[in-house]
């Protein structure tokens, strides 16, 4: 499986971390300095960080029909951006503490699409929006049998 992070450690000095909001999600403000490409350290910067659970996404694939299965869900983030906030997307779910990505994938497939995976293949792991979010996604291909 590929991974979108590099393996060379980078120096980061966090000088302060403060919580700005805590509700369904959390927002922190980070004060930090980081290593520069040209050498040395940056001046201190401040960035807001949307603190999220890691997630799992699965692309369900029915080999007999040679089709992928997508679901439709309401997403509050789409309000005001598109005419219809019901989006077509992959099976996905947040990984709670002490859960493995594979078990979340199986649970969400059943809950969201009534699917059971006969096999799951890891595709990659990635940060979908690293400029301001801590969410890390585990992406899989899930073999399934879908109905009409």
mmCIF file of N, CA and C in Angstrom:
data_model
loop_
_atom_site.group_PDB
_atom_site.id
_atom_site.type_symbol
_atom_site.label_atom_id
_atom_site.label_comp_id
_atom_site.label_asym_id
_atom_site.label_seq_id
_atom_site.Cartn_x
_atom_site.Cartn_y
_atom_site.Cartn_z
ATOM 1 N N UNK A 1 0.847 -1.171 0.000
ATOM 2 C CA UNK A 1 0.000 0.000 0.000
ATOM 3 C C UNK A 1 0.890 1.231 0.000
ATOM 4 N N UNK A 2 0.516 2.217 -0.786
ATOM 5 C CA UNK A 2 1.288 3.456 -0.798
ATOM 6 C C UNK A 2 0.871 4.340 0.370
ATOM 7 N N UNK A 3 1.734 5.256 0.712
ATOM 8 C CA UNK A 3 1.502 6.178 1.815
ATOM 9 C C UNK A 3 1.977 7.536 1.329
ATOM 10 N N UNK A 4 1.183 8.579 1.561
ATOM 11 C CA UNK A 4 1.500 9.898 1.018
ATOM 12 C C UNK A 4 2.398 10.736 1.914
ATOM 13 N N UNK A 5 2.948 10.159 2.963
ATOM 14 C CA UNK A 5 3.860 10.908 3.830
ATOM 15 C C UNK A 5 5.294 10.518 3.517
ATOM 16 N N UNK A 6 6.222 11.452 3.772
ATOM 17 C CA UNK A 6 7.629 11.112 3.550
ATOM 18 C C UNK A 6 8.214 10.581 4.853
ATOM 19 N N UNK A 7 9.276 9.789 4.728
ATOM 20 C CA UNK A 7 9.804 9.114 5.913
ATOM 21 C C UNK A 7 10.927 9.871 6.614
ATOM 22 N N UNK A 8 11.331 11.016 6.077
ATOM 23 C CA UNK A 8 12.410 11.789 6.690
ATOM 24 C C UNK A 8 11.811 12.700 7.765
ATOM 25 N N UNK A 9 12.289 12.634 9.005
ATOM 26 C CA UNK A 9 11.741 13.499 10.051
ATOM 27 C C UNK A 9 12.011 14.978 9.756
ATOM 28 N N UNK A 10 11.051 15.802 10.102
ATOM 29 C CA UNK A 10 11.164 17.246 9.913
ATOM 30 C C UNK A 10 11.021 17.902 11.281
ATOM 31 N N UNK A 11 11.855 18.888 11.535
ATOM 32 C CA UNK A 11 11.820 19.582 12.825
ATOM 33 C C UNK A 11 10.623 20.534 12.885
ATOM 34 N N UNK A 12 9.850 20.400 13.950
ATOM 35 C CA UNK A 12 8.731 21.293 14.230
ATOM 36 C C UNK A 12 8.780 21.604 15.720
ATOM 37 N N UNK A 13 8.667 22.880 16.055
ATOM 38 C CA UNK A 13 8.640 23.293 17.458
ATOM 39 C C UNK A 13 7.290 23.937 17.744
ATOM 40 N N UNK A 14 6.450 23.236 18.507
ATOM 41 C CA UNK A 14 5.150 23.790 18.887
ATOM 42 C C UNK A 14 5.362 24.609 20.147
ATOM 43 N N UNK A 15 5.099 25.912 20.054
ATOM 44 C CA UNK A 15 5.315 26.791 21.199
ATOM 45 C C UNK A 15 4.063 26.950 22.054
ATOM 46 N N UNK A 16 2.880 26.743 21.436
ATOM 47 C CA UNK A 16 1.634 26.871 22.187
ATOM 48 C C UNK A 16 0.523 26.186 21.399
ATOM 49 N N UNK A 17 -0.363 25.520 22.138
ATOM 50 C CA UNK A 17 -1.557 24.918 21.524
ATOM 51 C C UNK A 17 -2.734 25.270 22.408
ATOM 52 N N UNK A 18 -3.737 25.886 21.814
ATOM 53 C CA UNK A 18 -4.905 26.283 22.592
ATOM 54 C C UNK A 18 -6.184 25.804 21.917
ATOM 55 N N UNK A 19 -7.140 25.396 22.734
ATOM 56 C CA UNK A 19 -8.425 24.963 22.214
ATOM 57 C C UNK A 19 -9.306 26.182 21.997
ATOM 58 N N UNK A 20 -9.839 26.326 20.791
ATOM 59 C CA UNK A 20 -10.716 27.450 20.452
ATOM 60 C C UNK A 20 -12.189 27.066 20.521
ATOM 61 N N UNK A 21 -12.489 25.801 20.225
ATOM 62 C CA UNK A 21 -13.873 25.344 20.195
ATOM 63 C C UNK A 21 -13.908 23.836 20.371
ATOM 64 N N UNK A 22 -14.921 23.361 21.105
ATOM 65 C CA UNK A 22 -15.125 21.924 21.224
ATOM 66 C C UNK A 22 -16.616 21.654 21.178
ATOM 67 N N UNK A 23 -17.030 20.960 20.146
ATOM 68 C CA UNK A 23 -18.420 20.537 19.962
ATOM 69 C C UNK A 23 -18.377 19.148 19.364
ATOM 70 N N UNK A 24 -19.148 18.930 18.293
ATOM 71 C CA UNK A 24 -19.056 17.646 17.591
ATOM 72 C C UNK A 24 -17.634 17.462 17.079
ATOM 73 N N UNK A 25 -17.018 18.548 16.643
ATOM 74 C CA UNK A 25 -15.609 18.562 16.249
ATOM 75 C C UNK A 25 -14.862 19.518 17.167
ATOM 76 N N UNK A 26 -13.552 19.583 17.014
ATOM 77 C CA UNK A 26 -12.721 20.451 17.840
ATOM 78 C C UNK A 26 -11.865 21.326 16.940
ATOM 79 N N UNK A 27 -11.634 22.562 17.371
ATOM 80 C CA UNK A 27 -10.762 23.489 16.664
ATOM 81 C C UNK A 27 -9.692 23.970 17.634
ATOM 82 N N UNK A 28 -8.428 23.761 17.271
ATOM 83 C CA UNK A 28 -7.295 24.220 18.072
ATOM 84 C C UNK A 28 -6.518 25.275 17.299
ATOM 85 N N UNK A 29 -5.842 26.146 18.019
ATOM 86 C CA UNK A 29 -4.915 27.098 17.400
ATOM 87 C C UNK A 29 -3.507 26.661 17.786
ATOM 88 N N UNK A 30 -2.686 26.458 16.760
ATOM 89 C CA UNK A 30 -1.307 26.007 16.952
ATOM 90 C C UNK A 30 -0.363 27.178 16.693
ATOM 91 N N UNK A 31 0.578 27.390 17.599
ATOM 92 C CA UNK A 31 1.656 28.364 17.405
ATOM 93 C C UNK A 31 2.920 27.529 17.250
ATOM 94 N N UNK A 32 3.622 27.700 16.144
ATOM 95 C CA UNK A 32 4.754 26.817 15.874
ATOM 96 C C UNK A 32 5.790 27.449 14.959
ATOM 97 N N UNK A 33 6.927 26.800 14.931
ATOM 98 C CA UNK A 33 8.002 27.095 13.984
ATOM 99 C C UNK A 33 8.333 25.772 13.316
ATOM 100 N N UNK A 34 8.709 25.843 12.024
ATOM 101 C CA UNK A 34 9.033 24.602 11.322
ATOM 102 C C UNK A 34 10.292 24.769 10.490
ATOM 103 N N UNK A 35 10.899 23.639 10.201
ATOM 104 C CA UNK A 35 12.106 23.606 9.382
ATOM 105 C C UNK A 35 11.804 24.177 7.990
ATOM 106 N N UNK A 36 12.768 24.923 7.441
ATOM 107 C CA UNK A 36 12.637 25.500 6.101
ATOM 108 C C UNK A 36 13.422 24.667 5.094
ATOM 109 N N UNK A 37 12.965 24.650 3.837
ATOM 110 C CA UNK A 37 13.683 23.912 2.796
ATOM 111 C C UNK A 37 15.124 24.389 2.668
ATOM 112 N N UNK A 38 15.332 25.695 2.785
ATOM 113 C CA UNK A 38 16.666 26.266 2.631
ATOM 114 C C UNK A 38 17.529 26.163 3.874
ATOM 115 N N UNK A 39 17.012 25.530 4.919
ATOM 116 C CA UNK A 39 17.749 25.414 6.171
ATOM 117 C C UNK A 39 17.210 26.364 7.217
ATOM 118 N N UNK A 40 17.483 26.080 8.444
ATOM 119 C CA UNK A 40 17.021 26.918 9.546
ATOM 120 C C UNK A 40 15.554 26.688 9.858
ATOM 121 N N UNK A 41 15.030 27.554 10.719
ATOM 122 C CA UNK A 41 13.644 27.441 11.167
ATOM 123 C C UNK A 41 12.859 28.677 10.760
ATOM 124 N N UNK A 42 11.579 28.523 10.555
ATOM 125 C CA UNK A 42 10.695 29.635 10.207
ATOM 126 C C UNK A 42 10.485 30.531 11.421
ATOM 127 N N UNK A 43 9.929 31.703 11.188
ATOM 128 C CA UNK A 43 9.419 32.520 12.278
ATOM 129 C C UNK A 43 8.197 31.806 12.843
ATOM 130 N N UNK A 44 7.779 32.176 14.041
ATOM 131 C CA UNK A 44 6.584 31.559 14.612
ATOM 132 C C UNK A 44 5.366 31.927 13.778
ATOM 133 N N UNK A 45 4.535 30.931 13.504
ATOM 134 C CA UNK A 45 3.280 31.151 12.796
ATOM 135 C C UNK A 45 2.141 30.611 13.652
ATOM 136 N N UNK A 46 0.941 31.052 13.363
ATOM 137 C CA UNK A 46 -0.250 30.589 14.061
ATOM 138 C C UNK A 46 -1.208 30.013 13.021
ATOM 139 N N UNK A 47 -1.705 28.815 13.266
ATOM 140 C CA UNK A 47 -2.635 28.159 12.349
ATOM 141 C C UNK A 47 -3.738 27.480 13.152
ATOM 142 N N UNK A 48 -4.966 27.571 12.633
ATOM 143 C CA UNK A 48 -6.067 26.835 13.222
ATOM 144 C C UNK A 48 -6.031 25.405 12.669
ATOM 145 N N UNK A 49 -6.326 24.458 13.544
ATOM 146 C CA UNK A 49 -6.325 23.050 13.173
ATOM 147 C C UNK A 49 -7.680 22.442 13.519
ATOM 148 N N UNK A 50 -8.362 21.931 12.502
ATOM 149 C CA UNK A 50 -9.619 21.224 12.669
ATOM 150 C C UNK A 50 -9.255 19.801 13.094
ATOM 151 N N UNK A 51 -9.461 19.479 14.374
ATOM 152 C CA UNK A 51 -9.046 18.194 14.936
ATOM 153 C C UNK A 51 -10.163 17.176 14.693
ATOM 154 N N UNK A 52 -9.843 16.151 13.919
ATOM 155 C CA UNK A 52 -10.837 15.146 13.540
ATOM 156 C C UNK A 52 -10.324 13.744 13.840
ATOM 157 N N UNK A 53 -11.271 12.827 13.978
ATOM 158 C CA UNK A 53 -10.914 11.408 14.034
ATOM 159 C C UNK A 53 -10.364 11.008 12.673
ATOM 160 N N UNK A 54 -9.560 9.963 12.653
ATOM 161 C CA UNK A 54 -9.175 9.380 11.376
ATOM 162 C C UNK A 54 -10.410 8.711 10.782
ATOM 163 N N UNK A 55 -10.338 8.428 9.482
ATOM 164 C CA UNK A 55 -11.497 7.877 8.787
ATOM 165 C C UNK A 55 -11.080 6.732 7.878
ATOM 166 N N UNK A 56 -12.085 5.991 7.456
ATOM 167 C CA UNK A 56 -11.878 4.932 6.468
ATOM 168 C C UNK A 56 -12.851 5.178 5.322
ATOM 169 N N UNK A 57 -12.382 4.982 4.104
ATOM 170 C CA UNK A 57 -13.221 5.050 2.905
ATOM 171 C C UNK A 57 -13.021 3.754 2.133
ATOM 172 N N UNK A 58 -14.112 3.258 1.570
ATOM 173 C CA UNK A 58 -14.029 2.033 0.785
ATOM 174 C C UNK A 58 -14.737 2.254 -0.544
ATOM 175 N N UNK A 59 -14.069 1.855 -1.613
ATOM 176 C CA UNK A 59 -14.679 1.836 -2.938
ATOM 177 C C UNK A 59 -15.219 0.421 -3.138
ATOM 178 N N UNK A 60 -16.537 0.225 -2.963
ATOM 179 C CA UNK A 60 -17.103 -1.109 -3.141
ATOM 180 C C UNK A 60 -17.116 -1.480 -4.629
ATOM 181 N N UNK A 61 -16.625 -2.671 -4.936
ATOM 182 C CA UNK A 61 -16.548 -3.126 -6.327
ATOM 183 C C UNK A 61 -17.199 -4.492 -6.467
ATOM 184 N N UNK A 62 -18.158 -4.572 -7.400
ATOM 185 C CA UNK A 62 -18.836 -5.821 -7.718
ATOM 186 C C UNK A 62 -18.231 -6.345 -9.015
ATOM 187 N N UNK A 63 -17.377 -7.364 -8.922
ATOM 188 C CA UNK A 63 -16.669 -7.889 -10.096
ATOM 189 C C UNK A 63 -17.617 -8.579 -11.075
ATOM 190 N N UNK A 64 -18.665 -9.228 -10.573
ATOM 191 C CA UNK A 64 -19.613 -9.909 -11.466
ATOM 192 C C UNK A 64 -20.306 -8.911 -12.389
ATOM 193 N N UNK A 65 -20.634 -7.752 -11.869
ATOM 194 C CA UNK A 65 -21.312 -6.723 -12.665
ATOM 195 C C UNK A 65 -20.328 -5.717 -13.257
ATOM 196 N N UNK A 66 -19.063 -5.795 -12.828
ATOM 197 C CA UNK A 66 -18.028 -4.833 -13.216
ATOM 198 C C UNK A 66 -18.501 -3.405 -12.948
ATOM 199 N N UNK A 67 -18.977 -3.196 -11.724
ATOM 200 C CA UNK A 67 -19.494 -1.893 -11.310
ATOM 201 C C UNK A 67 -19.010 -1.546 -9.906
ATOM 202 N N UNK A 68 -18.880 -0.251 -9.666
ATOM 203 C CA UNK A 68 -18.637 0.224 -8.308
ATOM 204 C C UNK A 68 -19.977 0.633 -7.708
ATOM 205 N N UNK A 69 -20.054 0.622 -6.393
ATOM 206 C CA UNK A 69 -21.271 0.988 -5.679
ATOM 207 C C UNK A 69 -20.999 2.289 -4.936
ATOM 208 N N UNK A 70 -21.814 3.293 -5.195
ATOM 209 C CA UNK A 70 -21.701 4.569 -4.498
ATOM 210 C C UNK A 70 -22.970 4.802 -3.699
ATOM 211 N N UNK A 71 -22.870 5.619 -2.666
ATOM 212 C CA UNK A 71 -24.026 5.918 -1.828
ATOM 213 C C UNK A 71 -24.341 7.401 -1.921
ATOM 214 N N UNK A 72 -25.513 7.774 -1.422
ATOM 215 C CA UNK A 72 -25.926 9.175 -1.408
ATOM 216 C C UNK A 72 -26.218 9.555 0.037
ATOM 217 N N UNK A 73 -25.587 10.653 0.499
ATOM 218 C CA UNK A 73 -25.773 11.098 1.877
ATOM 219 C C UNK A 73 -25.871 12.620 1.941
ATOM 220 N N UNK A 74 -26.647 13.100 2.912
ATOM 221 C CA UNK A 74 -26.720 14.534 3.177
ATOM 222 C C UNK A 74 -25.429 14.973 3.856
ATOM 223 N N UNK A 75 -24.850 16.089 3.388
ATOM 224 C CA UNK A 75 -23.619 16.623 3.978
ATOM 225 C C UNK A 75 -23.778 18.117 4.221
ATOM 226 N N UNK A 76 -23.708 18.522 5.487
ATOM 227 C CA UNK A 76 -23.886 19.923 5.865
ATOM 228 C C UNK A 76 -22.843 20.821 5.202
ATOM 229 N N UNK A 77 -21.646 20.312 4.949
ATOM 230 C CA UNK A 77 -20.598 21.106 4.318
ATOM 231 C C UNK A 77 -20.917 21.517 2.895
ATOM 232 N N UNK A 78 -21.869 20.847 2.267
ATOM 233 C CA UNK A 78 -22.247 21.180 0.890
ATOM 234 C C UNK A 78 -23.313 22.273 0.824
ATOM 235 N N UNK A 79 -23.956 22.572 1.957
ATOM 236 C CA UNK A 79 -24.990 23.613 1.969
ATOM 237 C C UNK A 79 -24.418 24.942 1.496
ATOM 238 N N UNK A 80 -25.098 25.579 0.571
ATOM 239 C CA UNK A 80 -24.661 26.878 0.076
ATOM 240 C C UNK A 80 -23.595 26.801 -0.998
ATOM 241 N N UNK A 81 -23.015 25.629 -1.221
ATOM 242 C CA UNK A 81 -21.986 25.459 -2.259
ATOM 243 C C UNK A 81 -22.575 24.857 -3.529
ATOM 244 N N UNK A 82 -23.545 23.977 -3.357
ATOM 245 C CA UNK A 82 -24.194 23.307 -4.486
ATOM 246 C C UNK A 82 -25.704 23.348 -4.258
ATOM 247 N N UNK A 83 -26.464 23.082 -5.314
ATOM 248 C CA UNK A 83 -27.923 23.124 -5.204
ATOM 249 C C UNK A 83 -28.483 22.026 -4.311
ATOM 250 N N UNK A 84 -27.826 20.874 -4.303
ATOM 251 C CA UNK A 84 -28.333 19.729 -3.563
ATOM 252 C C UNK A 84 -27.255 19.208 -2.612
ATOM 253 N N UNK A 85 -27.475 19.304 -1.300
ATOM 254 C CA UNK A 85 -26.461 18.837 -0.344
ATOM 255 C C UNK A 85 -26.453 17.321 -0.136
ATOM 256 N N UNK A 86 -27.207 16.570 -0.938
ATOM 257 C CA UNK A 86 -27.137 15.107 -0.917
ATOM 258 C C UNK A 86 -26.070 14.721 -1.916
ATOM 259 N N UNK A 87 -24.946 14.188 -1.432
ATOM 260 C CA UNK A 87 -23.780 13.928 -2.268
ATOM 261 C C UNK A 87 -23.607 12.439 -2.559
ATOM 262 N N UNK A 88 -23.081 12.153 -3.749
ATOM 263 C CA UNK A 88 -22.737 10.792 -4.147
ATOM 264 C C UNK A 88 -21.303 10.552 -3.679
ATOM 265 N N UNK A 89 -21.085 9.487 -2.915
ATOM 266 C CA UNK A 89 -19.758 9.275 -2.333
ATOM 267 C C UNK A 89 -19.482 7.807 -2.039
ATOM 268 N N UNK A 90 -18.267 7.560 -1.582
ATOM 269 C CA UNK A 90 -17.842 6.225 -1.176
ATOM 270 C C UNK A 90 -18.428 5.874 0.184
ATOM 271 N N UNK A 91 -18.429 4.610 0.520
ATOM 272 C CA UNK A 91 -18.742 4.178 1.882
ATOM 273 C C UNK A 91 -17.625 4.712 2.774
ATOM 274 N N UNK A 92 -17.990 5.335 3.888
ATOM 275 C CA UNK A 92 -16.965 5.933 4.748
ATOM 276 C C UNK A 92 -17.465 6.042 6.179
ATOM 277 N N UNK A 93 -16.518 6.173 7.098
ATOM 278 C CA UNK A 93 -16.872 6.364 8.491
ATOM 279 C C UNK A 93 -15.674 6.775 9.315
ATOM 280 N N UNK A 94 -15.953 7.378 10.454
ATOM 281 C CA UNK A 94 -14.897 7.799 11.369
ATOM 282 C C UNK A 94 -14.444 6.622 12.230
ATOM 283 N N UNK A 95 -13.161 6.581 12.494
ATOM 284 C CA UNK A 95 -12.579 5.515 13.309
ATOM 285 C C UNK A 95 -12.542 5.984 14.760
ATOM 286 N N UNK A 96 -13.292 5.307 15.607
ATOM 287 C CA UNK A 96 -13.289 5.639 17.028
ATOM 288 C C UNK A 96 -12.066 5.035 17.704
ATOM 289 N N UNK A 97 -11.790 5.532 18.904
ATOM 290 C CA UNK A 97 -10.658 5.012 19.680
ATOM 291 C C UNK A 97 -10.787 3.495 19.830
ATOM 292 N N UNK A 98 -9.677 2.808 19.709
ATOM 293 C CA UNK A 98 -9.599 1.354 19.862
ATOM 294 C C UNK A 98 -10.287 0.570 18.744
ATOM 295 N N UNK A 99 -10.591 1.223 17.609
ATOM 296 C CA UNK A 99 -11.152 0.520 16.458
ATOM 297 C C UNK A 99 -10.093 0.388 15.374
ATOM 298 N N UNK A 100 -10.188 -0.658 14.599
ATOM 299 C CA UNK A 100 -9.319 -0.861 13.449
ATOM 300 C C UNK A 100 -10.049 -0.390 12.198
ATOM 301 N N UNK A 101 -9.320 0.172 11.229
ATOM 302 C CA UNK A 101 -9.971 0.659 10.006
ATOM 303 C C UNK A 101 -10.837 -0.398 9.315
ATOM 304 N N UNK A 102 -10.368 -1.640 9.268
ATOM 305 C CA UNK A 102 -11.109 -2.699 8.580
ATOM 306 C C UNK A 102 -12.460 -2.969 9.230
ATOM 307 N N UNK A 103 -12.514 -2.954 10.566
ATOM 308 C CA UNK A 103 -13.795 -3.217 11.222
ATOM 309 C C UNK A 103 -14.766 -2.067 10.985
ATOM 310 N N UNK A 104 -14.270 -0.836 10.932
ATOM 311 C CA UNK A 104 -15.122 0.315 10.628
ATOM 312 C C UNK A 104 -15.647 0.200 9.201
ATOM 313 N N UNK A 105 -14.793 -0.202 8.274
ATOM 314 C CA UNK A 105 -15.198 -0.350 6.874
ATOM 315 C C UNK A 105 -16.338 -1.355 6.740
ATOM 316 N N UNK A 106 -16.211 -2.495 7.401
ATOM 317 C CA UNK A 106 -17.267 -3.511 7.335
ATOM 318 C C UNK A 106 -18.570 -2.995 7.951
ATOM 319 N N UNK A 107 -18.481 -2.345 9.099
ATOM 320 C CA UNK A 107 -19.675 -1.817 9.769
ATOM 321 C C UNK A 107 -20.370 -0.767 8.913
ATOM 322 N N UNK A 108 -19.588 0.189 8.383
ATOM 323 C CA UNK A 108 -20.170 1.264 7.582
ATOM 324 C C UNK A 108 -20.774 0.745 6.281
ATOM 325 N N UNK A 109 -20.157 -0.267 5.677
ATOM 326 C CA UNK A 109 -20.699 -0.845 4.442
ATOM 327 C C UNK A 109 -22.085 -1.431 4.694
ATOM 328 N N UNK A 110 -22.230 -2.117 5.827
ATOM 329 C CA UNK A 110 -23.533 -2.691 6.176
ATOM 330 C C UNK A 110 -24.545 -1.588 6.486
ATOM 331 N N UNK A 111 -24.145 -0.598 7.310
ATOM 332 C CA UNK A 111 -25.054 0.482 7.713
ATOM 333 C C UNK A 111 -25.469 1.367 6.541
ATOM 334 N N UNK A 112 -24.509 1.751 5.706
ATOM 335 C CA UNK A 112 -24.778 2.736 4.662
ATOM 336 C C UNK A 112 -25.311 2.138 3.365
ATOM 337 N N UNK A 113 -24.910 0.900 3.059
ATOM 338 C CA UNK A 113 -25.263 0.352 1.749
ATOM 339 C C UNK A 113 -25.800 -1.073 1.795
ATOM 340 N N UNK A 114 -25.889 -1.673 2.981
ATOM 341 C CA UNK A 114 -26.342 -3.051 3.072
ATOM 342 C C UNK A 114 -25.391 -4.027 2.400
ATOM 343 N N UNK A 115 -24.100 -3.685 2.369
ATOM 344 C CA UNK A 115 -23.097 -4.501 1.687
ATOM 345 C C UNK A 115 -22.242 -5.285 2.668
ATOM 346 N N UNK A 116 -21.776 -6.429 2.204
ATOM 347 C CA UNK A 116 -20.787 -7.229 2.917
ATOM 348 C C UNK A 116 -19.601 -7.409 1.987
ATOM 349 N N UNK A 117 -18.405 -7.169 2.488
ATOM 350 C CA UNK A 117 -17.200 -7.334 1.675
ATOM 351 C C UNK A 117 -16.652 -8.746 1.839
ATOM 352 N N UNK A 118 -16.384 -9.406 0.711
ATOM 353 C CA UNK A 118 -15.751 -10.725 0.752
ATOM 354 C C UNK A 118 -14.239 -10.587 0.915
ATOM 355 N N UNK A 119 -13.708 -9.458 0.480
ATOM 356 C CA UNK A 119 -12.275 -9.156 0.630
ATOM 357 C C UNK A 119 -12.101 -7.648 0.570
ATOM 358 N N UNK A 120 -11.071 -7.170 1.249
ATOM 359 C CA UNK A 120 -10.726 -5.746 1.199
ATOM 360 C C UNK A 120 -9.247 -5.620 0.909
ATOM 361 N N UNK A 121 -8.930 -4.745 -0.034
ATOM 362 C CA UNK A 121 -7.538 -4.511 -0.400
ATOM 363 C C UNK A 121 -7.172 -3.071 -0.078
ATOM 364 N N UNK A 122 -6.107 -2.850 0.686
ATOM 365 C CA UNK A 122 -5.694 -1.473 0.976
ATOM 366 C C UNK A 122 -5.174 -0.795 -0.286
ATOM 367 N N UNK A 123 -5.592 0.456 -0.498
ATOM 368 C CA UNK A 123 -5.130 1.242 -1.645
ATOM 369 C C UNK A 123 -4.064 2.236 -1.199
ATOM 370 N N UNK A 124 -4.410 3.086 -0.239
ATOM 371 C CA UNK A 124 -3.463 4.086 0.259
ATOM 372 C C UNK A 124 -3.975 4.652 1.574
ATOM 373 N N UNK A 125 -3.161 5.469 2.205
ATOM 374 C CA UNK A 125 -3.542 6.267 3.371
ATOM 375 C C UNK A 125 -3.132 7.693 3.038
ATOM 376 N N UNK A 126 -3.978 8.673 3.384
ATOM 377 C CA UNK A 126 -3.674 10.047 2.992
ATOM 378 C C UNK A 126 -4.385 11.065 3.886
ATOM 379 N N UNK A 127 -3.897 12.296 3.850
ATOM 380 C CA UNK A 127 -4.533 13.434 4.503
ATOM 381 C C UNK A 127 -5.369 14.151 3.440
ATOM 382 N N UNK A 128 -6.714 14.179 3.540
ATOM 383 C CA UNK A 128 -7.523 14.809 2.500
ATOM 384 C C UNK A 128 -7.459 16.334 2.483
ATOM 385 N N UNK A 129 -7.165 16.956 3.602
ATOM 386 C CA UNK A 129 -7.114 18.416 3.664
ATOM 387 C C UNK A 129 -6.101 18.856 4.722
ATOM 388 N N UNK A 130 -4.806 18.578 4.495
ATOM 389 C CA UNK A 130 -3.795 18.794 5.526
ATOM 390 C C UNK A 130 -3.477 20.253 5.825
ATOM 391 N N UNK A 131 -3.996 21.166 5.031
ATOM 392 C CA UNK A 131 -3.759 22.578 5.311
ATOM 393 C C UNK A 131 -4.452 23.059 6.574
ATOM 394 N N UNK A 132 -5.442 22.303 7.064
ATOM 395 C CA UNK A 132 -6.133 22.748 8.258
ATOM 396 C C UNK A 132 -6.837 21.655 9.037
ATOM 397 N N UNK A 133 -6.667 20.394 8.630
ATOM 398 C CA UNK A 133 -7.358 19.295 9.298
ATOM 399 C C UNK A 133 -6.382 18.171 9.630
ATOM 400 N N UNK A 134 -6.608 17.520 10.768
ATOM 401 C CA UNK A 134 -5.756 16.401 11.181
ATOM 402 C C UNK A 134 -6.273 15.055 10.678
ATOM 403 N N UNK A 135 -7.404 15.038 9.987
ATOM 404 C CA UNK A 135 -7.991 13.776 9.525
ATOM 405 C C UNK A 135 -7.041 13.005 8.614
ATOM 406 N N UNK A 136 -6.945 11.701 8.848
ATOM 407 C CA UNK A 136 -6.098 10.791 8.074
ATOM 408 C C UNK A 136 -7.003 9.669 7.586
ATOM 409 N N UNK A 137 -7.019 9.425 6.282
ATOM 410 C CA UNK A 137 -7.961 8.485 5.682
ATOM 411 C C UNK A 137 -7.261 7.207 5.237
ATOM 412 N N UNK A 138 -7.867 6.076 5.561
ATOM 413 C CA UNK A 138 -7.432 4.757 5.102
ATOM 414 C C UNK A 138 -8.377 4.376 3.965
ATOM 415 N N UNK A 139 -7.855 4.223 2.750
ATOM 416 C CA UNK A 139 -8.682 3.936 1.577
ATOM 417 C C UNK A 139 -8.504 2.484 1.144
ATOM 418 N N UNK A 140 -9.630 1.806 0.924
ATOM 419 C CA UNK A 140 -9.636 0.396 0.536
ATOM 420 C C UNK A 140 -10.505 0.179 -0.701
ATOM 421 N N UNK A 141 -10.248 -0.930 -1.372
ATOM 422 C CA UNK A 141 -11.147 -1.472 -2.379
ATOM 423 C C UNK A 141 -11.835 -2.651 -1.710
ATOM 424 N N UNK A 142 -13.165 -2.662 -1.736
ATOM 425 C CA UNK A 142 -13.909 -3.746 -1.105
ATOM 426 C C UNK A 142 -14.664 -4.563 -2.135
ATOM 427 N N UNK A 143 -14.375 -5.857 -2.205
ATOM 428 C CA UNK A 143 -15.094 -6.745 -3.128
ATOM 429 C C UNK A 143 -16.453 -7.091 -2.526
ATOM 430 N N UNK A 144 -17.515 -6.927 -3.333
ATOM 431 C CA UNK A 144 -18.862 -7.167 -2.840
ATOM 432 C C UNK A 144 -19.749 -7.682 -3.967
ATOM 433 N N UNK A 145 -20.943 -8.095 -3.587
ATOM 434 C CA UNK A 145 -21.992 -8.410 -4.550
ATOM 435 C C UNK A 145 -23.110 -7.425 -4.294
ATOM 436 N N UNK A 146 -23.464 -6.663 -5.319
ATOM 437 C CA UNK A 146 -24.520 -5.663 -5.177
ATOM 438 C C UNK A 146 -25.787 -6.168 -5.857
ATOM 439 N N UNK A 147 -26.887 -5.542 -5.507
ATOM 440 C CA UNK A 147 -28.176 -5.897 -6.102
ATOM 441 C C UNK A 147 -28.677 -4.724 -6.918
ATOM 442 N N UNK A 148 -29.373 -5.021 -8.020
ATOM 443 C CA UNK A 148 -29.982 -4.087 -8.952
ATOM 444 C C UNK A 148 -29.866 -2.690 -8.631
#
